[in-house]
Short mmCIF file of C-alpha atoms and ligand atoms in Angstrom, two decimals:
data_model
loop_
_atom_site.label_atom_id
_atom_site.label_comp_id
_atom_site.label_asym_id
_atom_site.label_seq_id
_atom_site.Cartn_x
_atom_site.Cartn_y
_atom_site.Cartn_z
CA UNK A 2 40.23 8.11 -14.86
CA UNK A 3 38.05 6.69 -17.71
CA UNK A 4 34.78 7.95 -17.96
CA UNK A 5 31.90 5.47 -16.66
CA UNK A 6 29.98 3.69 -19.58
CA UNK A 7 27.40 1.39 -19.50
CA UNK A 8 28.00 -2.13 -19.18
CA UNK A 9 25.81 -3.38 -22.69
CA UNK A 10 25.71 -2.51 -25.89
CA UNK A 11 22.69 -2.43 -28.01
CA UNK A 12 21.42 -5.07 -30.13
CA UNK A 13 17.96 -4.50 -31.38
CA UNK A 14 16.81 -0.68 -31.92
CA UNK A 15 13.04 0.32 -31.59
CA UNK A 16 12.16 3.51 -33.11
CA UNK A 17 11.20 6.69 -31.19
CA UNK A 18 8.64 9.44 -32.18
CA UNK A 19 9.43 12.47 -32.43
CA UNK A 20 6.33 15.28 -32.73
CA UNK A 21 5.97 19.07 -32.51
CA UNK A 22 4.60 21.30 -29.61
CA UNK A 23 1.01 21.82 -31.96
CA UNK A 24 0.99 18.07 -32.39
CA UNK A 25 1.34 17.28 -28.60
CA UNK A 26 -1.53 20.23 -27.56
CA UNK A 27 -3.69 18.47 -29.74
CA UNK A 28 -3.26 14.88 -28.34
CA UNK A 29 -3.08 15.79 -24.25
CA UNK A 30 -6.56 17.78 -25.09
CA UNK A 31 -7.65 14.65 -27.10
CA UNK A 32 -6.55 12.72 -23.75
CA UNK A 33 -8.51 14.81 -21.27
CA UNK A 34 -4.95 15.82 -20.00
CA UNK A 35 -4.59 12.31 -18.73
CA UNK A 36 -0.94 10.92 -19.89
CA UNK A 37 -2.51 7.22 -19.28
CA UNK A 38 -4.71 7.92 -22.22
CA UNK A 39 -1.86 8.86 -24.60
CA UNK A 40 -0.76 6.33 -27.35
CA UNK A 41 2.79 5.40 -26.96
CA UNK A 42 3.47 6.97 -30.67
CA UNK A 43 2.23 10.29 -29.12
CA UNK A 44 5.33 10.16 -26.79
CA UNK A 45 8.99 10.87 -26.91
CA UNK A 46 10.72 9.47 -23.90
CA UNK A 47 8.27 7.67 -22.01
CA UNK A 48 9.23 7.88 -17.99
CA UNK A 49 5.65 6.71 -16.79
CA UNK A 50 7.52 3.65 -15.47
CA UNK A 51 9.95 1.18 -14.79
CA UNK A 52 7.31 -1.38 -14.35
CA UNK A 53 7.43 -3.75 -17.16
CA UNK A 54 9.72 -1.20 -19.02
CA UNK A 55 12.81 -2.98 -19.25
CA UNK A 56 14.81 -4.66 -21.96
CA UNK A 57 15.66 -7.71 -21.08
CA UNK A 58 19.31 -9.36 -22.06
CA UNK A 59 20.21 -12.14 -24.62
CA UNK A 60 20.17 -14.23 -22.28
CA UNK A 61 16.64 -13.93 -21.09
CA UNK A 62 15.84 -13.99 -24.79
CA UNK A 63 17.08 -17.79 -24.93
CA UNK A 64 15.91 -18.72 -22.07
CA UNK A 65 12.73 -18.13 -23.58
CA UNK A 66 12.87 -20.01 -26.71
CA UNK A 67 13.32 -22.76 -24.16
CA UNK A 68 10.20 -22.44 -21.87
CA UNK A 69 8.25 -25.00 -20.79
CA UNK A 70 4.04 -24.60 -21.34
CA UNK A 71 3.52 -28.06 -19.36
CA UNK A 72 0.06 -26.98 -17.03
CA UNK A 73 1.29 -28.74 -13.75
CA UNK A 74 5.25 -29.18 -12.93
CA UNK A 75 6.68 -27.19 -15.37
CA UNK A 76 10.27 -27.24 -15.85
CA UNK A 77 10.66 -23.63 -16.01
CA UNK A 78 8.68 -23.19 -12.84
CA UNK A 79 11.34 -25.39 -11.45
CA UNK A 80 13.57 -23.27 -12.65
CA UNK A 81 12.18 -19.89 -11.48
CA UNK A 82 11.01 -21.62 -7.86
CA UNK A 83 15.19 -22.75 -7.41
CA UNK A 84 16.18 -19.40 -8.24
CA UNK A 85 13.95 -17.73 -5.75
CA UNK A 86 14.68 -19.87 -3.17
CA UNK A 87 18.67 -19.69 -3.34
CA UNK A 88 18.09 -15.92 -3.47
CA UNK A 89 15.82 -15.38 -0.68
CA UNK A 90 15.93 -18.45 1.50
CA UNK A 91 12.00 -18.60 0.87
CA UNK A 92 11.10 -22.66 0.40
CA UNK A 93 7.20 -21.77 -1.26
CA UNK A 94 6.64 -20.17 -4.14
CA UNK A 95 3.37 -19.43 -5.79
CA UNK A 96 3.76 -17.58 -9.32
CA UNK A 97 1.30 -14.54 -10.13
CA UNK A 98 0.39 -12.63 -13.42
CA UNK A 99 1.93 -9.02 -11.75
CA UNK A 100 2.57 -7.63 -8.39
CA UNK A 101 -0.75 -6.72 -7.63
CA UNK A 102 -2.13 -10.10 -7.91
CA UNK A 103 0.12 -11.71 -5.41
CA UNK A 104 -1.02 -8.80 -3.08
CA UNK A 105 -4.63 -10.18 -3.68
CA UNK A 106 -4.07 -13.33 -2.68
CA UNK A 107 -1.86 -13.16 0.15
CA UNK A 108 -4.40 -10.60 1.64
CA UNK A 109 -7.19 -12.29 0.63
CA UNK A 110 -5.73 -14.87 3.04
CA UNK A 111 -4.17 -12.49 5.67
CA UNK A 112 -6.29 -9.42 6.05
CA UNK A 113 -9.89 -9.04 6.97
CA UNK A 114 -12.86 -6.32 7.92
CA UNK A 115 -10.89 -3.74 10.63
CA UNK A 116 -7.79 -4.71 10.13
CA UNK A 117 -4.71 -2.37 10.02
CA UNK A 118 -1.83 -2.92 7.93
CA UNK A 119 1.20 -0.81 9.17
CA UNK A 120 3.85 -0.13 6.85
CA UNK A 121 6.49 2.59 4.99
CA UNK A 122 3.84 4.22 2.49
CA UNK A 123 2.49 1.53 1.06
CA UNK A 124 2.39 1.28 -2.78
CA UNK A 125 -1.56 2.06 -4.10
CA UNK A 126 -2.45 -1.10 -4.98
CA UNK A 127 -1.37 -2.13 -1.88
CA UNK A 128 -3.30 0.15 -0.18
CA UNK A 129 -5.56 -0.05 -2.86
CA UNK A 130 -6.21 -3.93 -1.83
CA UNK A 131 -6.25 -3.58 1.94
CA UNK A 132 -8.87 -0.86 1.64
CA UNK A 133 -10.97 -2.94 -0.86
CA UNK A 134 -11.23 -5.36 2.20
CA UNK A 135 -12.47 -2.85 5.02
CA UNK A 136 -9.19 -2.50 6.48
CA UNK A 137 -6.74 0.17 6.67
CA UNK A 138 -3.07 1.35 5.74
CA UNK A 139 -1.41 3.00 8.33
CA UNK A 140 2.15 5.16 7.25
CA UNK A 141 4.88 4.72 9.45
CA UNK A 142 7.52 5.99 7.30
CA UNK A 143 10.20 8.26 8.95
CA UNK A 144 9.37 11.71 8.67
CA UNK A 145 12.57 13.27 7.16
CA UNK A 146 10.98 11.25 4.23
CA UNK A 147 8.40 14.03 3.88
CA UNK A 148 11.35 16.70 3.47
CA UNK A 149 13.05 17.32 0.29
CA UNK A 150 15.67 19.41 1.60
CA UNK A 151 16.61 17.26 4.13
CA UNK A 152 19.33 14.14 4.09
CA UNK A 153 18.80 10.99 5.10
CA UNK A 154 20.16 7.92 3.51
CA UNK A 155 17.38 5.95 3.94
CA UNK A 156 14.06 7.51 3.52
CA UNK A 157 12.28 4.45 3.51
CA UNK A 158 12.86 3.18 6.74
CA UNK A 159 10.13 2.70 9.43
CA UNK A 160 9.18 4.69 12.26
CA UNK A 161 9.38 2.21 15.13
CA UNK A 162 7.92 4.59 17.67
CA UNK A 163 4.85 4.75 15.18
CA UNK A 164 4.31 0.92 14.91
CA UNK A 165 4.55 0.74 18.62
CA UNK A 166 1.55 3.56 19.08
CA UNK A 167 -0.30 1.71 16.50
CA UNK A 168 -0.11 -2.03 18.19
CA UNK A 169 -0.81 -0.07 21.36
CA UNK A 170 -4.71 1.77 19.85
CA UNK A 171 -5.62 -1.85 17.48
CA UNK A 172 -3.12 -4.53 19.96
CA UNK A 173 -2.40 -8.00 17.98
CA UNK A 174 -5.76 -8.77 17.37
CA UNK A 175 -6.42 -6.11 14.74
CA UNK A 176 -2.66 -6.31 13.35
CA UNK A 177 -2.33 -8.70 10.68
CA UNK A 178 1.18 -8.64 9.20
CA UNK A 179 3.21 -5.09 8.78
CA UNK A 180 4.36 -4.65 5.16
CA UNK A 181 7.84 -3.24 4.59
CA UNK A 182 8.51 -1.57 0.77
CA UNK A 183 11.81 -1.99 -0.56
CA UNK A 184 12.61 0.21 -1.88
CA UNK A 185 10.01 2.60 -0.89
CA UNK A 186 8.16 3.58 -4.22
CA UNK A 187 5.84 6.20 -2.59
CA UNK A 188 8.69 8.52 -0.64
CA UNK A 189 10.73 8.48 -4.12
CA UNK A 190 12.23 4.95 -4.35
CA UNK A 191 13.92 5.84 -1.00
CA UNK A 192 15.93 2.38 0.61
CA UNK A 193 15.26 0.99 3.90
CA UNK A 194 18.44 0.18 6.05
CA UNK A 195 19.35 -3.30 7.18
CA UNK A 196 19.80 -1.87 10.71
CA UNK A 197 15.99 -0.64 10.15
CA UNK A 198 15.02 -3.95 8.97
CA UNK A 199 16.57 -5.64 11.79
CA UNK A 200 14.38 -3.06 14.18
CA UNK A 201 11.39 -3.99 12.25
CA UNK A 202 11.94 -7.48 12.84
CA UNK A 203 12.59 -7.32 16.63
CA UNK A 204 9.38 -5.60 16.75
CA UNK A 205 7.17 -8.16 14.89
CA UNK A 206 8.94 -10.98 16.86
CA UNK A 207 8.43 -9.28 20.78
CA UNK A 208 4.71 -8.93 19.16
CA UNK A 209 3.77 -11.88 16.92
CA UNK A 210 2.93 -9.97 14.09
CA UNK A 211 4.34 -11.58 10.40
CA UNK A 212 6.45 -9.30 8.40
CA UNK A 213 5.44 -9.46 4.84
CA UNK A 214 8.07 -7.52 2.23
CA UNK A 215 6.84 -5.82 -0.96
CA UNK A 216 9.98 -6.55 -2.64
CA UNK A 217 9.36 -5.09 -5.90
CA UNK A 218 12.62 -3.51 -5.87
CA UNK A 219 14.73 -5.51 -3.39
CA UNK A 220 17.33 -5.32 -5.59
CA UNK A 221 18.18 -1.94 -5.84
CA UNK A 222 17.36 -1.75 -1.94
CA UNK A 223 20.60 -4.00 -1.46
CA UNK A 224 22.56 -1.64 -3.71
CA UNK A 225 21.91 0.82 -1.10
CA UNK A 226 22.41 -0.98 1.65
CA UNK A 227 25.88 -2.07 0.08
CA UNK A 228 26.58 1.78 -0.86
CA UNK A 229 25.13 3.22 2.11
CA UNK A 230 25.45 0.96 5.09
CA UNK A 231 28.99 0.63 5.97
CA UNK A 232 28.96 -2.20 7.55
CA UNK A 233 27.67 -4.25 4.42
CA UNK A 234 30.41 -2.57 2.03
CA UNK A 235 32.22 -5.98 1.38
CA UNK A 236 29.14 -7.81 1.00
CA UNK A 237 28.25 -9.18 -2.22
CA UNK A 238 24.45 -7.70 -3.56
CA UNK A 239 23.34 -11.74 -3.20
CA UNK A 240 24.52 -11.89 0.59
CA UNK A 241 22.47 -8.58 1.57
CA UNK A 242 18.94 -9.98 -0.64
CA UNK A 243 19.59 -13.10 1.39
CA UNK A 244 20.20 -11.18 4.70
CA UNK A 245 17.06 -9.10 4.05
CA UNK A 246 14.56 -11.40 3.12
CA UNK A 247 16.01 -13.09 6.13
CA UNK A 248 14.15 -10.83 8.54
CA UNK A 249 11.12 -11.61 6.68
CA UNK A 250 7.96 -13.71 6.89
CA UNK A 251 7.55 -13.40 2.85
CA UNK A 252 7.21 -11.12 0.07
CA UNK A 253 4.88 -10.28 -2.86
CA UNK A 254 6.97 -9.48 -6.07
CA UNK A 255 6.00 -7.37 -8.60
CA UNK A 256 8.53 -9.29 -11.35
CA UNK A 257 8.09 -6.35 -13.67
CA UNK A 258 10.54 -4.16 -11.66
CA UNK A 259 13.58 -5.98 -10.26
CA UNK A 260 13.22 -9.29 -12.51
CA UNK A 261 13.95 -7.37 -15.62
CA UNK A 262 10.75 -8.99 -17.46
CA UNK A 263 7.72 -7.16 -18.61
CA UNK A 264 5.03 -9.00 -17.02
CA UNK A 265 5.01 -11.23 -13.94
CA UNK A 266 5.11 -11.64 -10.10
CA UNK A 267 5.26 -13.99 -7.47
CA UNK A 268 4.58 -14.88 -3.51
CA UNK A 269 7.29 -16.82 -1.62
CA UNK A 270 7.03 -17.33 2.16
CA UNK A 271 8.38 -19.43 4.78
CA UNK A 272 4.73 -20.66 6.06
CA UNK A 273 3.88 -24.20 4.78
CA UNK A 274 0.50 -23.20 6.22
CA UNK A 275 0.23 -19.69 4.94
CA UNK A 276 0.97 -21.16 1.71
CA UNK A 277 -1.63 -24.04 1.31
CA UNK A 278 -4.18 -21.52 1.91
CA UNK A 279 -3.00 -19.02 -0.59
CA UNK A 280 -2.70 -21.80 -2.94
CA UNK A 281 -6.84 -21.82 -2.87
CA UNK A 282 -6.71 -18.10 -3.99
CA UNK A 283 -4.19 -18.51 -6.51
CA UNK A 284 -5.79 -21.26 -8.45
CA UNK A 285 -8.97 -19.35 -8.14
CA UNK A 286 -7.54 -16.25 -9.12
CA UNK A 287 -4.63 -16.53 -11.20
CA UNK A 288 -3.84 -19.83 -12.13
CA UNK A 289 -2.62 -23.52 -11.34
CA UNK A 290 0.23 -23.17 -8.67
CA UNK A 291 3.54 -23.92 -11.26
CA UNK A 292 2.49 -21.02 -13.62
CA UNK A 293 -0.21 -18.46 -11.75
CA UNK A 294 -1.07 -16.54 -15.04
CA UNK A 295 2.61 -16.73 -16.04
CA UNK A 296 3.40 -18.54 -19.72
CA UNK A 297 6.50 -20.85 -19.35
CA UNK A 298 8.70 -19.14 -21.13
CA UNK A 299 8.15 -15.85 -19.49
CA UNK A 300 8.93 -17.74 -16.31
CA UNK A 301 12.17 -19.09 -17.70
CA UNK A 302 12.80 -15.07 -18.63
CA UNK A 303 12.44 -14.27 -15.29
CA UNK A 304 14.50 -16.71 -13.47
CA UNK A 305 17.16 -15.04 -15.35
CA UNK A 306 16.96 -11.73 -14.76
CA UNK A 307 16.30 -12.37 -11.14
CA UNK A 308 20.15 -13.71 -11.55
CA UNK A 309 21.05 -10.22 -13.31
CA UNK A 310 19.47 -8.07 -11.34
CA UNK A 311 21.51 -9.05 -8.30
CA UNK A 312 24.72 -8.77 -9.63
CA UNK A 313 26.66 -5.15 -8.61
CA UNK A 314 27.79 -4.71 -12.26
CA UNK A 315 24.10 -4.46 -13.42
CA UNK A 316 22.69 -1.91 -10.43
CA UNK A 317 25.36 -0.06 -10.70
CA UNK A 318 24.90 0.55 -14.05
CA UNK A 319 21.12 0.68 -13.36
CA UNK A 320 21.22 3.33 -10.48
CA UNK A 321 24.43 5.96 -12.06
CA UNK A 322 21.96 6.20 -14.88
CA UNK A 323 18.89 7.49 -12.78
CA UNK A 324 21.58 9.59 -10.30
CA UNK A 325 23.00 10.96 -13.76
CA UNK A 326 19.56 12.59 -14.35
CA UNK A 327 19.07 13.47 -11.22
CA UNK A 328 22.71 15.78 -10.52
CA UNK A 329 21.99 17.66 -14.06
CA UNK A 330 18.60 18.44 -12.44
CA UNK A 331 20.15 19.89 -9.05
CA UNK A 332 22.85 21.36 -10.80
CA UNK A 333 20.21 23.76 -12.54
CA UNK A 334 18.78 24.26 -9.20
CA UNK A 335 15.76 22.00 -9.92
CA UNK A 336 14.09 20.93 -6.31
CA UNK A 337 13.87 17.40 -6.57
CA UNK A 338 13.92 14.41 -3.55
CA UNK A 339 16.87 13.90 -1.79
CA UNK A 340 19.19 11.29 -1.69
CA UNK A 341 18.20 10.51 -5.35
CA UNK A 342 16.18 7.50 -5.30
CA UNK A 343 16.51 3.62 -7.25
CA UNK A 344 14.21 3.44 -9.85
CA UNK A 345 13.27 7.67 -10.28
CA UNK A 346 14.22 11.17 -9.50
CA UNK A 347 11.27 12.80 -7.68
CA UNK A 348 10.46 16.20 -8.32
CA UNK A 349 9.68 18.36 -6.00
CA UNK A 350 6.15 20.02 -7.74
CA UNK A 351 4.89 22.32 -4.58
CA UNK A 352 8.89 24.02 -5.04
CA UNK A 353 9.23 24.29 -8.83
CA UNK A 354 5.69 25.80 -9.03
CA UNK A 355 4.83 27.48 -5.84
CA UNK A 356 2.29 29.59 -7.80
CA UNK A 357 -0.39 27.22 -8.48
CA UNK A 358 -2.70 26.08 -5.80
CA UNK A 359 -2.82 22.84 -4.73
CA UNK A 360 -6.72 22.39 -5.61
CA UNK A 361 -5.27 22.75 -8.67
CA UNK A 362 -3.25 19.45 -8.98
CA UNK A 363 0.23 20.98 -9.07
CA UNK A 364 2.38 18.03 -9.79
CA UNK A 365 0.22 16.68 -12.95
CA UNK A 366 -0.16 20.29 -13.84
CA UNK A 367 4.54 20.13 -14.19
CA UNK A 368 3.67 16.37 -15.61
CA UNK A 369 1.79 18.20 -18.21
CA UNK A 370 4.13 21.11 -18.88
CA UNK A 371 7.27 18.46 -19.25
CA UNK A 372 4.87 16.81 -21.69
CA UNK A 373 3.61 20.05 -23.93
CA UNK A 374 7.59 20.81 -23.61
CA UNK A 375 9.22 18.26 -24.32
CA UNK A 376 6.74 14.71 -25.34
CA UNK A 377 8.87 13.40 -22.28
CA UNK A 378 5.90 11.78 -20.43
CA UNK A 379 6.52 11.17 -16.54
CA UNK A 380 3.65 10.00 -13.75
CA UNK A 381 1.75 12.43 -11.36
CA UNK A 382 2.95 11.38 -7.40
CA UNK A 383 0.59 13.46 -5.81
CA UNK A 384 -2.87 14.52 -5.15
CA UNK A 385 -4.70 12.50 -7.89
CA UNK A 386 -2.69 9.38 -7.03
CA UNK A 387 -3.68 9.77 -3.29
CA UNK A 388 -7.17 10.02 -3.98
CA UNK A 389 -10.02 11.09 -1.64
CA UNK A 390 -10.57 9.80 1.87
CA UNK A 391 -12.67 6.59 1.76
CA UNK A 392 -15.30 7.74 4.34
CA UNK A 393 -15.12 11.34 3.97
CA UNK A 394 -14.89 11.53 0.43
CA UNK A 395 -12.51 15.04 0.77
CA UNK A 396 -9.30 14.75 -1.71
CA UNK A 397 -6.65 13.58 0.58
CA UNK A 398 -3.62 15.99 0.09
CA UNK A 399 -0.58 14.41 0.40
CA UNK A 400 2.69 16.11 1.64
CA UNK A 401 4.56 15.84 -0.98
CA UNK A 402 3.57 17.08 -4.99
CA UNK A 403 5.68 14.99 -6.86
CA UNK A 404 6.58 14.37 -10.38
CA UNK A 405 8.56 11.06 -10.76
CA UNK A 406 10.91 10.55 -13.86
CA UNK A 407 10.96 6.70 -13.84
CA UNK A 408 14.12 5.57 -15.31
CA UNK A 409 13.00 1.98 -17.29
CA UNK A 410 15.65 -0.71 -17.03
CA UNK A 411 18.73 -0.69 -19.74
CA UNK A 412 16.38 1.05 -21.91
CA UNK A 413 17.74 4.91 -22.48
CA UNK A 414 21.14 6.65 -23.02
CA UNK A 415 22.99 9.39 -21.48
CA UNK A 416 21.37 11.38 -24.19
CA UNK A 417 17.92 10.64 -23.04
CA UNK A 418 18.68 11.84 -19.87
CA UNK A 419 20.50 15.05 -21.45
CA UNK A 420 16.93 15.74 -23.24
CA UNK A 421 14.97 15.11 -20.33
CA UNK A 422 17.03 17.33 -17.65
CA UNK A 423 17.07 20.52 -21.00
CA UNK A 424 13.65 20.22 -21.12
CA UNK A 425 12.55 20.67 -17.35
CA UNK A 426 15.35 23.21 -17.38
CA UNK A 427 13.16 25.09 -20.07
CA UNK A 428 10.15 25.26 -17.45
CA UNK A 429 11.99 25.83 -14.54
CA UNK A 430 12.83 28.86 -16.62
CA UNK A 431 9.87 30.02 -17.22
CA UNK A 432 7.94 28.53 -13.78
CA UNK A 433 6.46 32.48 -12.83
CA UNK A 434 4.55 32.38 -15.91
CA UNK A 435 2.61 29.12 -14.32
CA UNK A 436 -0.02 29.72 -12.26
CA UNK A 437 -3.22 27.83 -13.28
CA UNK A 438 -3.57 24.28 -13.16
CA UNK A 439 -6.66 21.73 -13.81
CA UNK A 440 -9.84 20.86 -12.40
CA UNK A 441 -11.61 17.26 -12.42
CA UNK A 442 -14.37 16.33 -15.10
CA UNK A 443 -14.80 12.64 -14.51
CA UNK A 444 -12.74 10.47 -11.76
CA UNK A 445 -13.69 6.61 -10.74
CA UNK A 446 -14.03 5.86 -7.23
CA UNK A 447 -10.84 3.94 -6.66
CA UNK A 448 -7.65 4.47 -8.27
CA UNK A 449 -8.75 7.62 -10.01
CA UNK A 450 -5.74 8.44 -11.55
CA UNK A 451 -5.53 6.09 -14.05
CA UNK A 452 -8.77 7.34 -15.46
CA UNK A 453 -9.48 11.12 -14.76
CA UNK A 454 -10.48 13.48 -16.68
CA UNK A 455 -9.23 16.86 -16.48
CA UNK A 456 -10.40 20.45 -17.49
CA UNK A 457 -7.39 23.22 -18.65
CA UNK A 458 -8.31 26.00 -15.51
N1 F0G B 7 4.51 -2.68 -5.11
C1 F0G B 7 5.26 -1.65 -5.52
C2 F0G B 7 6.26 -1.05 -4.59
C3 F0G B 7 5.11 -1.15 -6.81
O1 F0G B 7 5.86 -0.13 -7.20
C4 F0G B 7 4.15 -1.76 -7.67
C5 F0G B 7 3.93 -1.25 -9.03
C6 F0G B 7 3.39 -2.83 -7.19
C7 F0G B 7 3.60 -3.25 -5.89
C8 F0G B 7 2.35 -3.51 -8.04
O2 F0G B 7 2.96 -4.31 -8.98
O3 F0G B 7 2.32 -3.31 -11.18
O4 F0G B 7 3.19 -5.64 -11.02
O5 F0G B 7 0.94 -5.11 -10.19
N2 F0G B 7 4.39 -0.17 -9.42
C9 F0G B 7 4.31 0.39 -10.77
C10 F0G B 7 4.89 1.76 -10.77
C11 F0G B 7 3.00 0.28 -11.41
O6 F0G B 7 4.76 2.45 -11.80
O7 F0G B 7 5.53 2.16 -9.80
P1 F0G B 7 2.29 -4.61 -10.43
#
């Protein structure tokens, strides 16, 4: 057997910088141990995100040079509204500048004062936008999700016995649409089954309630579903998306994930009536319906890699890279969350450094040792991201402390991955020696992760 390469080669380089342990000290303290706040030239391998990340192919490249910047009935809207709709059988399509502004305007449609939103851990701007409006995001994720050790190949799917104990405290009134991540960012990029999608559907329908899709990663979810579903073995990745979004009432896109571009989102929903009233937010807020904050060409862009991203060549490519990273890891006995995720190989914080105390922020305190290490940057999944109770104002902890390697899209080697997995080997050497982590100095209200300011303990 040959060895399994990737299916691209590499046209156009971009340099990477390189620094020295004294160098990085300086910066993080420069950055009130914030990795948001570092330059890019201050970091290595940057594993912050996927979002946005990506390189896209030469074929999204031309497809560019060929947009069309018409203000009403673009061509390439055309083009991009076609594509989604032979994809995902959704007939309306409303373009947005990124995920989180197609979440603002479908909710500033569907969700109001006292509201509950049930869902699989919904993303934080998600939650982030339902709590803005006085309404709240329930969890009904599975809980094997909130176990490392334990298997499960689909860690994303939804507690049904939860949704029903939450229709029967709020009842239809109070329930306006249950959102379904796919994959499941927050639980480590963790697929939901069909057969779960199915249940979740069966659900909405013996209640009324509209199932809405954050589809961010839909993609990769059918990869699973394809690897991990038996039933849906011989299916082609297009025939799953289409089954999928078939159990669906719509979906809010965050393009910068799954359509391989670096900015750009979109709604599509079956509603005609839905739709003409998020068309009012969407020219308020974003922009006239055939371009919603998106230039021409970068809708052009995106039509295509909507096309790549759902072929099995390309996620398979995609997802043996992140598992890659993810079996060196477990091979050196590193705790990280099981079945490796899509996008990201969680690790598992609370496990690799059981001596610092969780006031402490454990997982940004191993985000900042891989950093110090390494320049590898990767994104905090844990107590800063979850914030502090709305009412009660107490720091909510979550149960997981999670460090989350995102793998960007057709960007790194094998080598990369090499480097990354040495240098977390280096700590998880060394892990007894770590005991102290950070306390806050400044945090926003909302979302104070992107922000904080921390404090060495
Ligand atoms: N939904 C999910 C599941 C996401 O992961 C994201 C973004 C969004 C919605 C919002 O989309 O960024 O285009 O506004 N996730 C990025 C991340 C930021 O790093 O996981 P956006």
């Amino acid at each position: 057997m040959l060895p399994y390469t990737e299916p691209y080669k590499i046209k156009m380089i971009e340099p990477m910088y390189p620094s020295t342990r004294a160098q990085r000290e300086k910066w993080i303290k420069e950055a009130n141990y914030n990795l948001f706040n570092l330059k890019s030239s201050q970091v290595y391998i940057d594993l912050l995100t996927d979002s946005g990340t990506g390189a896209m192919s030469q074929e999204q490249w031309s497809a560019l040079m060929s947009g069309d910047e018409s203000y009403a009935g673009s061509r390439s809207f055309d083009s991009l509204h076609e594509t989604i709709t032979s994809l995902t059988g959704f007939p309306y399509v409303l373009p947005t500048h990124q995920g989180r502004a197609a979440e603002n305007v479908l909710f500033s449609v569907m969700v109001k004062e006292g509201n509950v939103v049930p869902g699989n851990a919904h993303f934080d701007t998600t939650k982030g936008h339902i709590e803005f409006r006085k309404a709240s995001a329930f969890d009904c994720t599975i809980d094997e999700a909130n176990d490392t050790s334990v298997y499960h190949p689909f860690k994303g799917n939804v507690d049904i016995g939860k949704l029903e104990n939450i229709y029967q405290v709020y009842g239809k009134e109070r329930i306006p649409m249950i959102i379904v991540t796919i994959t499941c960012n927050s639980t480590g990029g963790q697929p939901v089954s069909m057969e779960n999608l199915k249940a979740v559907r069966e659900f909405a329908d013996r209640y009324e309630i509209p199932v809405i899709f954050d589809a961010a990663r839909f993609a990769e979810n059918a990869y699973f579903i394809k690897t991990r579903e038996k039933e849906y073995q011989n299916h082609t990745i297009r025939d799953i998306v289409k089954e999928m979004f078939s159990l669906s009432d719509g979906m809010t896109m965050s393009s910068k994930k799954d359509g391989i571009v670096n900015m750009g989102g979109f709604i599509a929903l079956n509603s005609k009536e839905l739709y003409q009233e998020a068309t009012t937010f969407n020219i308020m807020f974003e922009g006239y319906i055939t371009y919603g904050g998106m230039s021409g060409r970068d809708m052009a862009a995106l039509a295509q890699g909507l096309k790549e991203a759902t072929t099995f060549e390309y996620l398979e490519s995609r997802i043996k890279q992140v598992h890659y990273l993810g079996n060196l890891l477990q091979e050196a006995g590193i705790p990280v969350q099981e079945p490796f995720g899509g996008h990201a190989i969680f690790v598992d914080a609370t496990r690799f450094l059981p001596r610092v105390p969780r006031e402490e922020y454990i997982a940004q305190t191993l985000a900042l040792e891989l950093y110090l290490e390494s320049g590898v940057r990767a994104v905090e999944i844990g107590t800063l991201l979850a914030d502090r109770d709305p009412e009660t104002r107490e720091n909510r902890y979550p149960r997981l402390e999670m460090v989350r390697l995102t793998i960007p899209r057709r960007v790194y080697t094998r080598n990369h991955m090499d480097y990354v997995a040495a240098a977390l080997q280096n700590i998880f050497e060394r892990r007894e020696k770590i005991t102290r982590g950070y306390k806050i100095r400044y945090e926003a209200p909302i979302m104070r992760h992107f922000t904080v300011e921390l404090e060495k303990i």
